[in-house]
Structure formats: C-alpha cells, structure tokens
Coordinates of C-alpha atoms in Angstrom, one line a residue:
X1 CA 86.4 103.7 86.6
X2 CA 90.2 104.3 87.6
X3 CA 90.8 100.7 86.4
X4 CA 89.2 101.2 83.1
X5 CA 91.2 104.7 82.3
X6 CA 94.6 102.1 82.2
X7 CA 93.0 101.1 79.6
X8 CA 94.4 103.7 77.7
X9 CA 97.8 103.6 77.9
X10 CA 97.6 102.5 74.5
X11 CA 99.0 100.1 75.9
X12 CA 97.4 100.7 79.1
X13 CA 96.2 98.9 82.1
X14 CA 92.6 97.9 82.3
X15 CA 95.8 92.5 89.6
X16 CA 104.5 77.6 106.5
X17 CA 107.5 75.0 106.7
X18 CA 105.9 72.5 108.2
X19 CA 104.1 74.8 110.5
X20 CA 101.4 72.8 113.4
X21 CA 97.7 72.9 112.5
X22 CA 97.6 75.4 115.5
X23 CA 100.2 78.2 115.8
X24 CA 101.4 78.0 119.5
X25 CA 99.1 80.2 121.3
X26 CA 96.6 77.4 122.6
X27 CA 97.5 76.8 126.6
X28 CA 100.3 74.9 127.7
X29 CA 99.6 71.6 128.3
X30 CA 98.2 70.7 131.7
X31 CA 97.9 67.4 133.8
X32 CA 93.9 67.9 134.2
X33 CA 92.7 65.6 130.9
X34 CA 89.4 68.0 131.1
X35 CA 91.1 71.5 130.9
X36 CA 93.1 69.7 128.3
X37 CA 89.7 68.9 126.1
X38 CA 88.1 72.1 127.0
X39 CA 90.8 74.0 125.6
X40 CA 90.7 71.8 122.7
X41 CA 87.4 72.7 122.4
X42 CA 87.6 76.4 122.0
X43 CA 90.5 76.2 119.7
X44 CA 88.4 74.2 117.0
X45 CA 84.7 75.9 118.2
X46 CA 82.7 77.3 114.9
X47 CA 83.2 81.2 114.8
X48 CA 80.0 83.1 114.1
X49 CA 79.5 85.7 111.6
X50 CA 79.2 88.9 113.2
X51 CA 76.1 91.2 112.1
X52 CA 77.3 94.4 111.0
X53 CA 77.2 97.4 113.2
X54 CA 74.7 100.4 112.4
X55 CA 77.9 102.8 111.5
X56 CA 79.2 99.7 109.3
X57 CA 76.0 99.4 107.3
X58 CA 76.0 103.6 107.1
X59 CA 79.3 103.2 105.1
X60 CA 78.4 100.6 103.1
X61 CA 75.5 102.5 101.6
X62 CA 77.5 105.6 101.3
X63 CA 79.6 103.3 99.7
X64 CA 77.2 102.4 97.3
X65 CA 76.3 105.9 96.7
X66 CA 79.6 107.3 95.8
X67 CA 80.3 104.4 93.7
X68 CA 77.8 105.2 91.5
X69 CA 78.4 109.4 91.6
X70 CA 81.6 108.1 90.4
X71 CA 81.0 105.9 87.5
X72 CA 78.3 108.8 86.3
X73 CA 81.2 111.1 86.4
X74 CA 83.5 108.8 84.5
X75 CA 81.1 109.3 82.1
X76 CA 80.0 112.7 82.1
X77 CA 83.4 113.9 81.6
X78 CA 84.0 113.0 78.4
X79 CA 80.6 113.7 77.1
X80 CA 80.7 116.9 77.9
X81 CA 83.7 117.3 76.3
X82 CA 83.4 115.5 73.1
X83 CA 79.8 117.4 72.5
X84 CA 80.6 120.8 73.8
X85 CA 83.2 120.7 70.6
X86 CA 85.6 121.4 73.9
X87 CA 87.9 118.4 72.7
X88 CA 88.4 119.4 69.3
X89 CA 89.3 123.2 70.5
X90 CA 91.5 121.6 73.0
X91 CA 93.2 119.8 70.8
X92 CA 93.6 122.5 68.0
X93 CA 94.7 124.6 71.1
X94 CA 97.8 122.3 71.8
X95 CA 98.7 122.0 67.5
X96 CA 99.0 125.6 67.4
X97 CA 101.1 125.9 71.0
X98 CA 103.7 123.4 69.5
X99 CA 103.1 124.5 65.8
X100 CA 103.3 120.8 64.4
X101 CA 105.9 119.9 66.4
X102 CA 106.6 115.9 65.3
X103 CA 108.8 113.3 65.9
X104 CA 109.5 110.7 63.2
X105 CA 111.2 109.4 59.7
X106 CA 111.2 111.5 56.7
X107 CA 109.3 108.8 55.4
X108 CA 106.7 108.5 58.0
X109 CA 106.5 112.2 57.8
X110 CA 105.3 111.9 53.7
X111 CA 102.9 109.8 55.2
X112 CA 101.4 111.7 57.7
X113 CA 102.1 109.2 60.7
X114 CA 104.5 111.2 63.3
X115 CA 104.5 111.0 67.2
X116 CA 103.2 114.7 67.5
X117 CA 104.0 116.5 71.1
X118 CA 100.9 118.5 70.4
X119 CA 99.3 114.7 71.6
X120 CA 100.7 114.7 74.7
X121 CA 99.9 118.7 75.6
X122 CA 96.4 117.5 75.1
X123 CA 96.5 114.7 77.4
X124 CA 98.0 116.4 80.1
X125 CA 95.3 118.9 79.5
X126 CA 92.4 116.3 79.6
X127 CA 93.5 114.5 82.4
X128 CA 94.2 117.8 84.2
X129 CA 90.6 118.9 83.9
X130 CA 89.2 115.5 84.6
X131 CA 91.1 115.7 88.0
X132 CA 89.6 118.8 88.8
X133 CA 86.1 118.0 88.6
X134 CA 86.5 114.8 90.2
X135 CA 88.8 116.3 92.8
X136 CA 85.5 117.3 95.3
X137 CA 84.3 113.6 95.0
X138 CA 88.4 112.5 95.5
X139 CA 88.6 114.8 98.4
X140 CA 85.3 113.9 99.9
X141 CA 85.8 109.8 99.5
X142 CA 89.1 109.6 100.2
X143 CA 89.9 112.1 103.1
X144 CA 86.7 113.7 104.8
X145 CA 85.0 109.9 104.8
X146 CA 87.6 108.1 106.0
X147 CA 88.4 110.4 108.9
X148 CA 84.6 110.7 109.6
X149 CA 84.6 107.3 109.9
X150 CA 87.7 106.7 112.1
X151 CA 89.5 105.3 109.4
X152 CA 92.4 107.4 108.9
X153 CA 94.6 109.3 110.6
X154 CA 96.2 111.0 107.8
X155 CA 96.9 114.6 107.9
X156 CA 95.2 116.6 104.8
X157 CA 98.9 117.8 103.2
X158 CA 99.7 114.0 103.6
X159 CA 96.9 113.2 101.7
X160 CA 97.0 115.9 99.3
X161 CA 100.7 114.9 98.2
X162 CA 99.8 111.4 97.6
X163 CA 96.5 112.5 95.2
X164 CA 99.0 114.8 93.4
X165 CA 101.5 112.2 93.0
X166 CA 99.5 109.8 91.7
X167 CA 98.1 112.2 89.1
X168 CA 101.6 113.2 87.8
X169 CA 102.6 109.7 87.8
X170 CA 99.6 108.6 85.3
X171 CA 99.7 111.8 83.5
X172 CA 103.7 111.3 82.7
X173 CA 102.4 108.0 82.1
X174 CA 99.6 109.1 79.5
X175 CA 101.7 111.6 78.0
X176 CA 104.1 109.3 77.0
X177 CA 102.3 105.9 75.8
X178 CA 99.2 108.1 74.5
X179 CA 101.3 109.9 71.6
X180 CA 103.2 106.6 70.4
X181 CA 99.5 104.7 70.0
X182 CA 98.0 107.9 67.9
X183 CA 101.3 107.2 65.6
X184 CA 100.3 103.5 65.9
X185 CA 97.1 104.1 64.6
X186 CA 97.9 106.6 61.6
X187 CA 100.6 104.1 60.9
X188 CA 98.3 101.4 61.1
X189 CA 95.0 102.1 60.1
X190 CA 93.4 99.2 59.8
X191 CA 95.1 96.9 62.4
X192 CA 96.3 99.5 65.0
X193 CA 94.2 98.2 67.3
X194 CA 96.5 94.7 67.1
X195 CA 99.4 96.7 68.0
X196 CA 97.5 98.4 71.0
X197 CA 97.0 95.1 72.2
X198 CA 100.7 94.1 72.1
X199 CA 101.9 97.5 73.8
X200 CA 98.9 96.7 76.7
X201 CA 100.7 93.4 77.4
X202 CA 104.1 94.9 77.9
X203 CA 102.8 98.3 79.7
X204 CA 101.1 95.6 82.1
X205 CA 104.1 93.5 82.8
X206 CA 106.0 96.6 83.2
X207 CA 104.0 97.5 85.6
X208 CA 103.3 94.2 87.5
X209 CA 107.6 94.0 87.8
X210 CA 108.4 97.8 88.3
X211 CA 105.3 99.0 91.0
X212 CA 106.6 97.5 94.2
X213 CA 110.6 98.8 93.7
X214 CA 109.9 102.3 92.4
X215 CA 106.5 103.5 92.7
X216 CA 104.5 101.9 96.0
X217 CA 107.8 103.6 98.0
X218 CA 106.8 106.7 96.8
X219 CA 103.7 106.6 98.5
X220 CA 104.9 104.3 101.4
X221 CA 107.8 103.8 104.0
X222 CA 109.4 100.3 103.5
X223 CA 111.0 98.2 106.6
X224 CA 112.1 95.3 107.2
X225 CA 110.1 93.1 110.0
X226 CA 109.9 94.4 113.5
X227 CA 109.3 91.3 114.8
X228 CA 111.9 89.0 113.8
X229 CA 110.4 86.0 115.0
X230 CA 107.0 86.6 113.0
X231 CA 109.4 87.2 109.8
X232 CA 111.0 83.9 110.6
X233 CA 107.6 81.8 110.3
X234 CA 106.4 84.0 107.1
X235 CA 109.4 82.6 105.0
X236 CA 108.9 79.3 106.7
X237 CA 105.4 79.2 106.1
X238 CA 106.9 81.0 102.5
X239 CA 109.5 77.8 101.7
X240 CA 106.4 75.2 103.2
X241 CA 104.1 77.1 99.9
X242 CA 107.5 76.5 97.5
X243 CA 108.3 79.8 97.5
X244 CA 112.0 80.4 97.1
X245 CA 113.6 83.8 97.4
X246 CA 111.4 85.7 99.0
X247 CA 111.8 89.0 101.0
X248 CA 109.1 89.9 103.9
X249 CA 108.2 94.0 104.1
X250 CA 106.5 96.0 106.6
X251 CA 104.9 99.0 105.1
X252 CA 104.2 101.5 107.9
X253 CA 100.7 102.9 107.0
X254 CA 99.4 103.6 110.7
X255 CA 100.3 107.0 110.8
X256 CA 98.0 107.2 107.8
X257 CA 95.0 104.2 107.7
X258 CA 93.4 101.9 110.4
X259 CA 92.9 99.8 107.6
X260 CA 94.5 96.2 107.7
X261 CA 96.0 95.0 104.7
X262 CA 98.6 92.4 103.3
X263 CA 100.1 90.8 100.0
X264 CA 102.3 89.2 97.6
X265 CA 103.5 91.5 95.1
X266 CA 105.9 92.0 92.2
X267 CA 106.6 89.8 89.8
X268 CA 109.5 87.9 88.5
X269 CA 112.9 89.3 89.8
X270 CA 110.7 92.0 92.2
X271 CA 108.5 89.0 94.2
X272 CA 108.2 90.5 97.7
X273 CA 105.9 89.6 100.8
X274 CA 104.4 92.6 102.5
X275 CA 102.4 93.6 105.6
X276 CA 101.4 96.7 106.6
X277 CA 101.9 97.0 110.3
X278 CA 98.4 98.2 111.3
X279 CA 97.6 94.1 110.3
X280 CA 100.4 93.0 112.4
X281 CA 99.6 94.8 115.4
X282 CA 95.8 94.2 114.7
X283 CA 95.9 90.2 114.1
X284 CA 97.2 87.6 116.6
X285 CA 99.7 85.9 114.9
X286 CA 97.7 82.2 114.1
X287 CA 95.5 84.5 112.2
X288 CA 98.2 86.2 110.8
X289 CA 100.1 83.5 109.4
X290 CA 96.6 82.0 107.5
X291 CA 96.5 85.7 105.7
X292 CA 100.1 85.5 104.3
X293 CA 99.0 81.8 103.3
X294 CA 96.4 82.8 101.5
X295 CA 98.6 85.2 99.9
X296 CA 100.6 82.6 99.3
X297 CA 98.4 80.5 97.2
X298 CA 97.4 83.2 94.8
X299 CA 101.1 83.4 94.1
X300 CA 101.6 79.6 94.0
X301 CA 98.2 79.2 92.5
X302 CA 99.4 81.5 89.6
X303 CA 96.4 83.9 90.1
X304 CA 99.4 86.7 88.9
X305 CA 99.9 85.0 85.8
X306 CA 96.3 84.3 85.3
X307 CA 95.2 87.4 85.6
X308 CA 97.9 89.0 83.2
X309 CA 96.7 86.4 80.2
X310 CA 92.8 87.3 80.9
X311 CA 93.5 91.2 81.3
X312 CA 95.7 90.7 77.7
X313 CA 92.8 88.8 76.3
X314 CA 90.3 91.5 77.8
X315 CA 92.2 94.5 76.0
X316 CA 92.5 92.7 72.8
X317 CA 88.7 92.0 73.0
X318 CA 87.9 96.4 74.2
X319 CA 90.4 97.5 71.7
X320 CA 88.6 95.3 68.6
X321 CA 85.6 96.5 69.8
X322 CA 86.5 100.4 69.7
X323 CA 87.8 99.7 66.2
X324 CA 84.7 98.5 64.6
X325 CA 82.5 101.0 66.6
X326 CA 84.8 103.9 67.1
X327 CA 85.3 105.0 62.9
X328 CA 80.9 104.8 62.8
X329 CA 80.2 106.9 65.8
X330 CA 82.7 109.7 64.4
X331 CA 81.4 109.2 60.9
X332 CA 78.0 109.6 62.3
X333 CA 78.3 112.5 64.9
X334 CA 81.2 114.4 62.9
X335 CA 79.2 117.8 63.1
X336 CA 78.9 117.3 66.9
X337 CA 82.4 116.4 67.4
X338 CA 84.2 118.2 65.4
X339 CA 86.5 115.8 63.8
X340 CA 86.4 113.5 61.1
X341 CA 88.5 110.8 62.1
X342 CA 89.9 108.5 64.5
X343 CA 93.7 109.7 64.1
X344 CA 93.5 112.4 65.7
X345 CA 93.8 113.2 69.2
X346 CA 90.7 114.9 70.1
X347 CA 89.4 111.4 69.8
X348 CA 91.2 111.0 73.1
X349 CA 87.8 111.4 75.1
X350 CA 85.7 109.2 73.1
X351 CA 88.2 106.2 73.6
X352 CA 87.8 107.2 77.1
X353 CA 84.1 107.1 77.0
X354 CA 83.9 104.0 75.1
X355 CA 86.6 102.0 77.3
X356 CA 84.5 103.2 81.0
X357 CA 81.8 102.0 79.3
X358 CA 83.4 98.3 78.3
X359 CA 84.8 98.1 82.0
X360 CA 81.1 98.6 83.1
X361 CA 79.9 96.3 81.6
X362 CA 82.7 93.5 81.7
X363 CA 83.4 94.2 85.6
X364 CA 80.7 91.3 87.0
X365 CA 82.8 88.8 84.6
X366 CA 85.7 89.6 86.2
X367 CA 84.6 89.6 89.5
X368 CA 83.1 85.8 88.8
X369 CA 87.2 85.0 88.2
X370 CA 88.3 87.4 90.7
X371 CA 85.7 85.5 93.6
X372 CA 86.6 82.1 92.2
X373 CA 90.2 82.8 93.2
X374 CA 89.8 84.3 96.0
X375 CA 88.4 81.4 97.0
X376 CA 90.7 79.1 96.0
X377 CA 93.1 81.2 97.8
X378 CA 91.5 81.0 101.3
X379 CA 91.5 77.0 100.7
X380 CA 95.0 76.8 100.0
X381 CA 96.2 79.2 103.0
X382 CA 93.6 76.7 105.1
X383 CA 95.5 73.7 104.2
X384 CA 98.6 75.2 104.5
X385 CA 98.1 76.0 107.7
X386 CA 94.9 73.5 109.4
X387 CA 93.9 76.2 111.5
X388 CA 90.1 77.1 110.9
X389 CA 89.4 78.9 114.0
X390 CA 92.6 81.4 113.0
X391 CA 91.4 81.8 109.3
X392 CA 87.6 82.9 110.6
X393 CA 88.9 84.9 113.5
X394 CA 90.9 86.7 111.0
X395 CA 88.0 86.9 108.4
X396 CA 86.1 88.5 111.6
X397 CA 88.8 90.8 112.3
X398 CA 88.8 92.3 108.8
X399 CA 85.1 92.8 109.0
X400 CA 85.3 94.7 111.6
X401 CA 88.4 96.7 111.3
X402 CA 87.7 97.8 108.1
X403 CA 83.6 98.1 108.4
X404 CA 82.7 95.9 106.3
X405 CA 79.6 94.4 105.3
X406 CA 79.4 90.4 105.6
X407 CA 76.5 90.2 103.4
X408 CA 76.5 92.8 100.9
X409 CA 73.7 93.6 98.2
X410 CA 73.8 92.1 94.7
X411 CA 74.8 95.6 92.7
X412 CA 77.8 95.2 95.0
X413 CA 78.2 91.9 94.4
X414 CA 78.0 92.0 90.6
X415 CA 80.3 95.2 90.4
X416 CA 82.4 96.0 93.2
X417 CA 83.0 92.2 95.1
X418 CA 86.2 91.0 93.9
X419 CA 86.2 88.7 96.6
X420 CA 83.7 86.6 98.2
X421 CA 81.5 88.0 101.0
X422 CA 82.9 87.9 103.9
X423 CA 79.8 86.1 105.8
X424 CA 80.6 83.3 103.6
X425 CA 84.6 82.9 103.8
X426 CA 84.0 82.4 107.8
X427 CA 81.6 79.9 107.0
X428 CA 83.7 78.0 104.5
X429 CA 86.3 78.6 106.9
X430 CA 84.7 77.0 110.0
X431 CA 83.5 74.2 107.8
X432 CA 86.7 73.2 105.2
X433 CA 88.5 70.1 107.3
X434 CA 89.3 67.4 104.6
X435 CA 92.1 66.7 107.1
X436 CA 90.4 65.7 110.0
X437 CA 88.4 63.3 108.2
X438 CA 91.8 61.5 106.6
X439 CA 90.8 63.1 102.6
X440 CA 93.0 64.0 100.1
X441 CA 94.0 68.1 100.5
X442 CA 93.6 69.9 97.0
X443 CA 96.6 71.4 96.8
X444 CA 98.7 69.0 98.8
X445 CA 101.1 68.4 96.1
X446 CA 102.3 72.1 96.0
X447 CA 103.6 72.2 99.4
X448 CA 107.5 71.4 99.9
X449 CA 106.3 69.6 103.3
X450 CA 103.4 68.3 103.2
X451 CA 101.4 67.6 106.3
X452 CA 101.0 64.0 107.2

C-alpha cells in the first residue's frame, strides 16, 4: 500500500570492458591436462536450486500474513474515517484553526479556487493518525521481525529515526503538493484530473533525479569503493554496457541490515552505481560483477524510462477513473460523509481509499512488466559477462542471505513478485549459453566491446 499512497501527491508517485567469460578466480593454470579439465569442469557445473530452510519458509508465511494485515489496514483507515464523519470534523477543525487562511489571485478568490493552508493542516493531521495506527504493525515488521530473524542489527533509536524521517519527508511532501491539486481541482472542475496527471509526471521525475543526491543520504552513509580494484572492473564492466560517466558508491548498511542489495540509480545528471557493502563482503567477486551487469541492463535496457511512461500512463488511467466514480460515491453517501463535494479536502481519505484500492488491483499487471524485465535484465548481465556458474551462485547467495523462498505461492506471485522466482533465474541461469553454441547474443549490439 505505501506505493499506492504516492499516488496522491496530486502529483504523486504510484521504479564489463571486455571482461573474460570467467572473472579470474578459477585455478592457475597447471601442466596436468586433467586438473586442467577438472577445474574446467566445476567452473561451468549446473548449480542446483537450494530448498529453502524451515526458518526461511517461517518468514515467508509470516510474510504473507503481514502483507495482508497491511493492505486491510490501508484500507480500514480511511473507512473509518470517511464514515465515522471523522474527516469532515477534521477538516472543519483545520478551517477554523487557520480561519480561511488562502493563498491566490483576487480573481481566483471571486471564484472560490485558492490554495487554502487549512488543506495542508489536514493532511499532516491524516497522515499523522494513519502513522499511528500502523506504527505497531511498522514497528513489528520492520524492527522486532528482522532482528528475530537475524536480519538486522540495527539498534531501535536507529530505526526509530529513520521511520520518523521518512514520515516527515512524505508528510512535508503531502502538505505541499496535496493543497496545489485541491486548487487544481476547484479551478478545474471538469478536467482537473488532466492536470493531476501532468503534475504526477513531473513529481515522479523529480523524484527519480533528486532521491539518490538528497534524500537516500539521509538515511544512509555514502563512500566511495573500499576496494579499488573491484571499483576499477565495475566502470569497466560500466564502459563494456555503454555507460559513460558513471560513479560507483558503497552504501554502508551492515551496521544496520544483513541484507544484500545493489543498483543503478538516479536519473539523468544524478546516474550513480551503488553497492551496499554487506553484498560486497557477502559475494565473491565473479558473482558480483554479474549483479552490477544486470544492473546494468535495466539501465541500458531503458527499464528507468520504461517504467516512468507506464507509471505516467497508470496515473492518468487511476486519476480518470476517480473522476468518473469519485462525484457518484459522494453524491450517493453525502449524509454518511458529510460533504457534498469533491473540492474539498475532507475528500482527502476517499481519494486514498479509492487509489489503495486501484493499486490492488493493478499490482499483478505490473508485476507481469516488472518480471518480464527482470528477466531481460539477468540475460543481459549474462551476456555481458559469460559466466553462468557466477550468475546462479549469486542467485543462490541472495536466497539464502536474505531468506528467501525459491518457489513462492501464487498470491505472492500475482502481488508481491516483482521479480521472477528465484528457483527459476538459477535455472535460466545454468541453462542461457547462446555463446557456447556460436548464436547470435540478444543484446550484443549494446555492448561497446563485444565479445568475439
């Protein structure tokens, strides 16, 4: 449900050179031709799917469960307030605090279509409540679980700053876009859900170019490499994938996860490579160098881009929607509500309601795209690099680090698998090798050296 509540920005969010086939960490060459082959041998062997441990299985299914305690909530919350009249008190509450308070045009003013401040008093008094009663889930999925599990080592205050931040950050960032679309839509009645869509498309570039400089270091220390040598094949492997002007980061996150983790992130002017260290300690560096190539290809691959055009076409889609539904349900439950039109900001919940519900039932669709180029991903970073054994090692080492299930159910699959199982990328793994067999790679043409 988090991604669906970007929604509402009203504008809001709904995201080596030519390296050897085999990193050099096989043995050195000997004189004995049958060490040689043997060696050979278990550099190219099939990797088998490991069956997930009891403990791994336990957090999946908790998994499950919490997933669903959290979507309920996402939409109990609002519910209760939009039929308890709560919203409509809450938001006559925060007119009478600020006393009208509006911004706008004498103009705009005669025609009732003002940025009010009272707006963005009642969003940061919505989203505080809503924090509150999902704080005890929050504090039990993201802290007491993960430390049950042995997947943290966090320290509570740690954790408790970071939940706080994050809440100030989106609130600040409701409070401000929220207002402007309510004037949006008084302005433009009939078509303000046209300009929502516009202001969704900037808020989400904005975001996509302005996260990894000013907001993912407020939540992370940023180094440069440790291991210099390890930085030097990233950018080669980086300038192999034609990716120019790029900047590795380690992100220290063992003093808080165990967790592995790596990406490509920013976009435009703020492109930037990053590891968290727990992954470069965790994976040899074969396996390593097929992660950041798959990395790589959702960048090269324009997955980024991609994913900005179907999220723009997705919000134009909800916010059409919640226009033709939105002005019917408040026509028809105005007693219950109490208020009689859209405009206003005690609407705020049922936007909220309708949205959660939208993402629900959109999510498998996007998790069709979102497994589709996942995959194509983990095909370009093993043609890249023409090291299977590395890329299902690495597969194997995820599963495990991060207890993971390699064959998960098909509610996960439909809702919460934005990448493909894991029991299957080993197997595609062990099994893509156009190149042994002399075919033509898929993505040859996008690599600045090809291999031979």
């Amino acid at each position: 449900m988090r991604r669906a509540r970007f929604l509402l920005l009203f504008a809001v969010l709904p995201l080596c050179v030519a390296i050897s086939p085999v990193r050099s960490t096989a043995a050195k060459p000997q004189a004995d031709t049958a060490v040689a082959a043997q060696t050979d041998s278990t550099l190219t062997a099939r990797v088998p799917v490991p069956e997930p441990t009891a403990r791994a299985l336990r957090y999946y299914r908790g998994g499950m469960v919490l997933w669903v305690l959290g979507v309920l909530l996402g939409l109990a919350v609002p519910v209760v307030v939009l039929f308890t009249g709560l919203s409509a008190k809450l938001a006559g509450w925060a007119h009478h605090l600020l006393g009208g308070i509006s911004l706008g045009t004498k103009n705009q003013r005669q025609r009732g279509a003002t940025v009010e401040l009272a707006a963005a008093v009642f969003v940061a008094a919505y989203f505080s409540l809503e924090y509150l009663v999902e704080f005890p889930l929050r504090l039990y999925a993201g802290y007491l679980r993960q430390h049950a599990y042995e997947l943290s080592n966090q320290a509570f205050v740690q954790w408790l700053r970071e939940s706080l931040t994050a809440f100030g950050l989106e609130a600040l960032l409701f409070m401000s876009v929220i207002p402007v679309g309510y004037f949006l839509l008084k302005l433009m009645p009939r078509r303000w859900w046209v300009a929502a869509s516009a202001g969704a498309v900037i808020t989400v570039v904005a975001i996509q170019v302005l996260y990894p400089v000013w907001v993912a270091p407020l939540f992370d220390e940023y180094r440069t490499m440790q291991d210099e040598a390890l930085e030097t094949e990233i950018l080669e492997l980086a300038q192999q994938a034609g990716i120019e002007g790029s900047r590795v980061f380690e992100v220290v996150k063992s003093a808080d996860t165990k967790r592995v983790n790596a990406s490509v992130t920013g976009f435009l002017g703020t492109k930037r490579i990053v590891l968290w260290d727990t992954i470069v300690e965790r994976l040899k560096g074969d396996q390593l160098l097929f992660v950041m190539g798959h990395e790589m290809g959702h960048y090269v691959l324009g997955h980024r881009w991609k994913g900005l055009v179907l999220s723009s076409l997705g919000l134009v889609a909800t916010f059409y929607l919640a226009a033709l539904a939105l002005p019917r349900i408040i026509t028809g439950l105005r007693h219950r509500l109490g208020f009689e039109n859209l405009g206003t900001v005690a609407s705020l919940p049922l936007f909220i309601l309708t949205f959660n519900i939208l993402a629900l039932i959109g999510q498998p669709i996007g998790n069709v795209v979102s497994r589709h180029w996942e995959h194509e991903a983990d095909r370009f970073g093993l043609e890249i690099t023409q090291d299977n054994r590395a890329a299902a090692l690495a597969f194997v080492a995820l599963q495990q680090t991060n207890l993971s299930n390699p064959r998960p159910g098909i509610v996960y699959k439909l809702w919460l698998a934005s990448h493909p199982a894991l029991a299957e990328r080993v197997e595609f793994a062990n099994a893509y090798r156009p190149w042994e067999r002399g075919a033509e790679l898929r993505y040859r043409d996008r690599f600045s050296h090809p291999h031979p």
